[in-house]
C-alpha cells in the first residue's frame, strides 16, 4: 500500500517584523529599530528626515495596496461562501423571454479567469 501526501508549495506567512522609530533632537536623525513583539531584533538604522519620510511613504503604500488586494481576494474574505456564490462581479439579469429560451436562463455571470497584459509602444522621430 502506498501512502500519498498532498504538499502545498505556496506557503505565505506574514512578516512579523514591525519598525519603531525614535527621533533624536540633538542629531536631527530618525533611528528605526526592527522589532518582533517587544524584542528588538536588529541594529537601528539612522535616517535623515527626508529618508524617513520616503521609508514611511513606501511602507504605507505597500500596506494600502495589500489591503486593497486582500479586500477583493476570495481567500481573505470573511464571507467566503457568499463571495464564492456571488462572485467578484455581480451577475446581470436580462428580462427577455427570447434571451431565456435561447440561452436557458436570463442570468449572465461574469467570472474572470486568466491574466491580463499590457503592451506599450512608442515611436519617436526627430528631423
PDB file of N, CA and C in Angstrom, residues 15 17-21 32 47 51-68:
ATOM      1  N   UNK A  15       5.045  38.810   7.507  1.00  0.00           N
ATOM      2  CA  UNK A  15       6.298  39.205   8.149  1.00  0.00           C
ATOM      3  C   UNK A  15       5.965  39.802   9.517  1.00  0.00           C
ATOM      4  N   UNK A  17       7.848  41.347  11.527  1.00  0.00           N
ATOM      5  CA  UNK A  17       8.712  42.462  11.901  1.00  0.00           C
ATOM      6  C   UNK A  17       7.955  43.781  11.807  1.00  0.00           C
ATOM      7  N   UNK A  18       7.992  44.530  12.886  1.00  0.00           N
ATOM      8  CA  UNK A  18       7.440  45.872  12.924  1.00  0.00           C
ATOM      9  C   UNK A  18       8.615  46.832  13.087  1.00  0.00           C
ATOM     10  N   UNK A  19       8.461  48.039  12.623  1.00  0.00           N
ATOM     11  CA  UNK A  19       9.528  49.022  12.737  1.00  0.00           C
ATOM     12  C   UNK A  19       9.065  50.156  13.627  1.00  0.00           C
ATOM     13  N   UNK A  20       9.891  50.486  14.592  1.00  0.00           N
ATOM     14  CA  UNK A  20       9.590  51.557  15.527  1.00  0.00           C
ATOM     15  C   UNK A  20      10.677  52.617  15.390  1.00  0.00           C
ATOM     16  N   UNK A  21      10.263  53.862  15.299  1.00  0.00           N
ATOM     17  CA  UNK A  21      11.226  54.938  15.069  1.00  0.00           C
ATOM     18  C   UNK A  21      11.291  55.866  16.271  1.00  0.00           C
ATOM     19  N   UNK A  32      15.472  53.920  13.337  1.00  0.00           N
ATOM     20  CA  UNK A  32      14.417  52.932  13.106  1.00  0.00           C
ATOM     21  C   UNK A  32      14.909  51.575  13.588  1.00  0.00           C
ATOM     22  N   UNK A  47      18.307  57.490   9.849  1.00  0.00           N
ATOM     23  CA  UNK A  47      17.748  58.097   8.637  1.00  0.00           C
ATOM     24  C   UNK A  47      17.579  59.591   8.839  1.00  0.00           C
ATOM     25  N   UNK A  51      14.808  60.798   4.300  1.00  0.00           N
ATOM     26  CA  UNK A  51      14.847  59.350   4.127  1.00  0.00           C
ATOM     27  C   UNK A  51      13.723  58.675   4.912  1.00  0.00           C
ATOM     28  N   UNK A  52      13.466  59.160   6.125  1.00  0.00           N
ATOM     29  CA  UNK A  52      12.408  58.582   6.943  1.00  0.00           C
ATOM     30  C   UNK A  52      11.048  58.813   6.295  1.00  0.00           C
ATOM     31  N   UNK A  53      10.865  59.980   5.704  1.00  0.00           N
ATOM     32  CA  UNK A  53       9.606  60.277   5.004  1.00  0.00           C
ATOM     33  C   UNK A  53       9.402  59.310   3.847  1.00  0.00           C
ATOM     34  N   UNK A  54      10.446  59.054   3.064  1.00  0.00           N
ATOM     35  CA  UNK A  54      10.352  58.098   1.956  1.00  0.00           C
ATOM     36  C   UNK A  54      10.095  56.684   2.467  1.00  0.00           C
ATOM     37  N   UNK A  55      10.762  56.312   3.571  1.00  0.00           N
ATOM     38  CA  UNK A  55      10.562  54.988   4.169  1.00  0.00           C
ATOM     39  C   UNK A  55       9.109  54.797   4.601  1.00  0.00           C
ATOM     40  N   UNK A  56       8.544  55.790   5.263  1.00  0.00           N
ATOM     41  CA  UNK A  56       7.161  55.705   5.730  1.00  0.00           C
ATOM     42  C   UNK A  56       6.174  55.713   4.565  1.00  0.00           C
ATOM     43  N   UNK A  57       6.441  56.509   3.533  1.00  0.00           N
ATOM     44  CA  UNK A  57       5.564  56.526   2.358  1.00  0.00           C
ATOM     45  C   UNK A  57       5.553  55.159   1.680  1.00  0.00           C
ATOM     46  N   UNK A  58       6.720  54.527   1.558  1.00  0.00           N
ATOM     47  CA  UNK A  58       6.803  53.207   0.935  1.00  0.00           C
ATOM     48  C   UNK A  58       6.049  52.175   1.771  1.00  0.00           C
ATOM     49  N   UNK A  59       6.199  52.225   3.086  1.00  0.00           N
ATOM     50  CA  UNK A  59       5.509  51.271   3.963  1.00  0.00           C
ATOM     51  C   UNK A  59       4.001  51.472   3.921  1.00  0.00           C
ATOM     52  N   UNK A  60       3.553  52.713   3.931  1.00  0.00           N
ATOM     53  CA  UNK A  60       2.124  52.997   3.889  1.00  0.00           C
ATOM     54  C   UNK A  60       1.523  52.633   2.537  1.00  0.00           C
ATOM     55  N   UNK A  61       2.263  52.869   1.460  1.00  0.00           N
ATOM     56  CA  UNK A  61       1.777  52.495   0.130  1.00  0.00           C
ATOM     57  C   UNK A  61       1.653  50.989   0.010  1.00  0.00           C
ATOM     58  N   UNK A  62       2.636  50.260   0.519  1.00  0.00           N
ATOM     59  CA  UNK A  62       2.587  48.798   0.483  1.00  0.00           C
ATOM     60  C   UNK A  62       1.393  48.274   1.281  1.00  0.00           C
ATOM     61  N   UNK A  63       1.167  48.833   2.467  1.00  0.00           N
ATOM     62  CA  UNK A  63       0.036  48.411   3.299  1.00  0.00           C
ATOM     63  C   UNK A  63      -1.295  48.741   2.631  1.00  0.00           C
ATOM     64  N   UNK A  64      -1.370  49.899   1.973  1.00  0.00           N
ATOM     65  CA  UNK A  64      -2.602  50.306   1.291  1.00  0.00           C
ATOM     66  C   UNK A  64      -2.952  49.330   0.168  1.00  0.00           C
ATOM     67  N   UNK A  65      -1.977  49.016  -0.681  1.00  0.00           N
ATOM     68  CA  UNK A  65      -2.258  48.122  -1.799  1.00  0.00           C
ATOM     69  C   UNK A  65      -2.490  46.687  -1.339  1.00  0.00           C
ATOM     70  N   UNK A  66      -1.859  46.273  -0.249  1.00  0.00           N
ATOM     71  CA  UNK A  66      -2.122  44.939   0.291  1.00  0.00           C
ATOM     72  C   UNK A  66      -3.554  44.849   0.799  1.00  0.00           C
ATOM     73  N   UNK A  67      -4.006  45.902   1.488  1.00  0.00           N
ATOM     74  CA  UNK A  67      -5.382  45.921   1.989  1.00  0.00           C
ATOM     75  C   UNK A  67      -6.376  45.907   0.832  1.00  0.00           C
ATOM     76  N   UNK A  68      -6.103  46.659  -0.221  1.00  0.00           N
ATOM     77  CA  UNK A  68      -6.983  46.673  -1.396  1.00  0.00           C
ATOM     78  C   UNK A  68      -7.004  45.308  -2.070  1.00  0.00           C
TER      79      UNK A  68
END
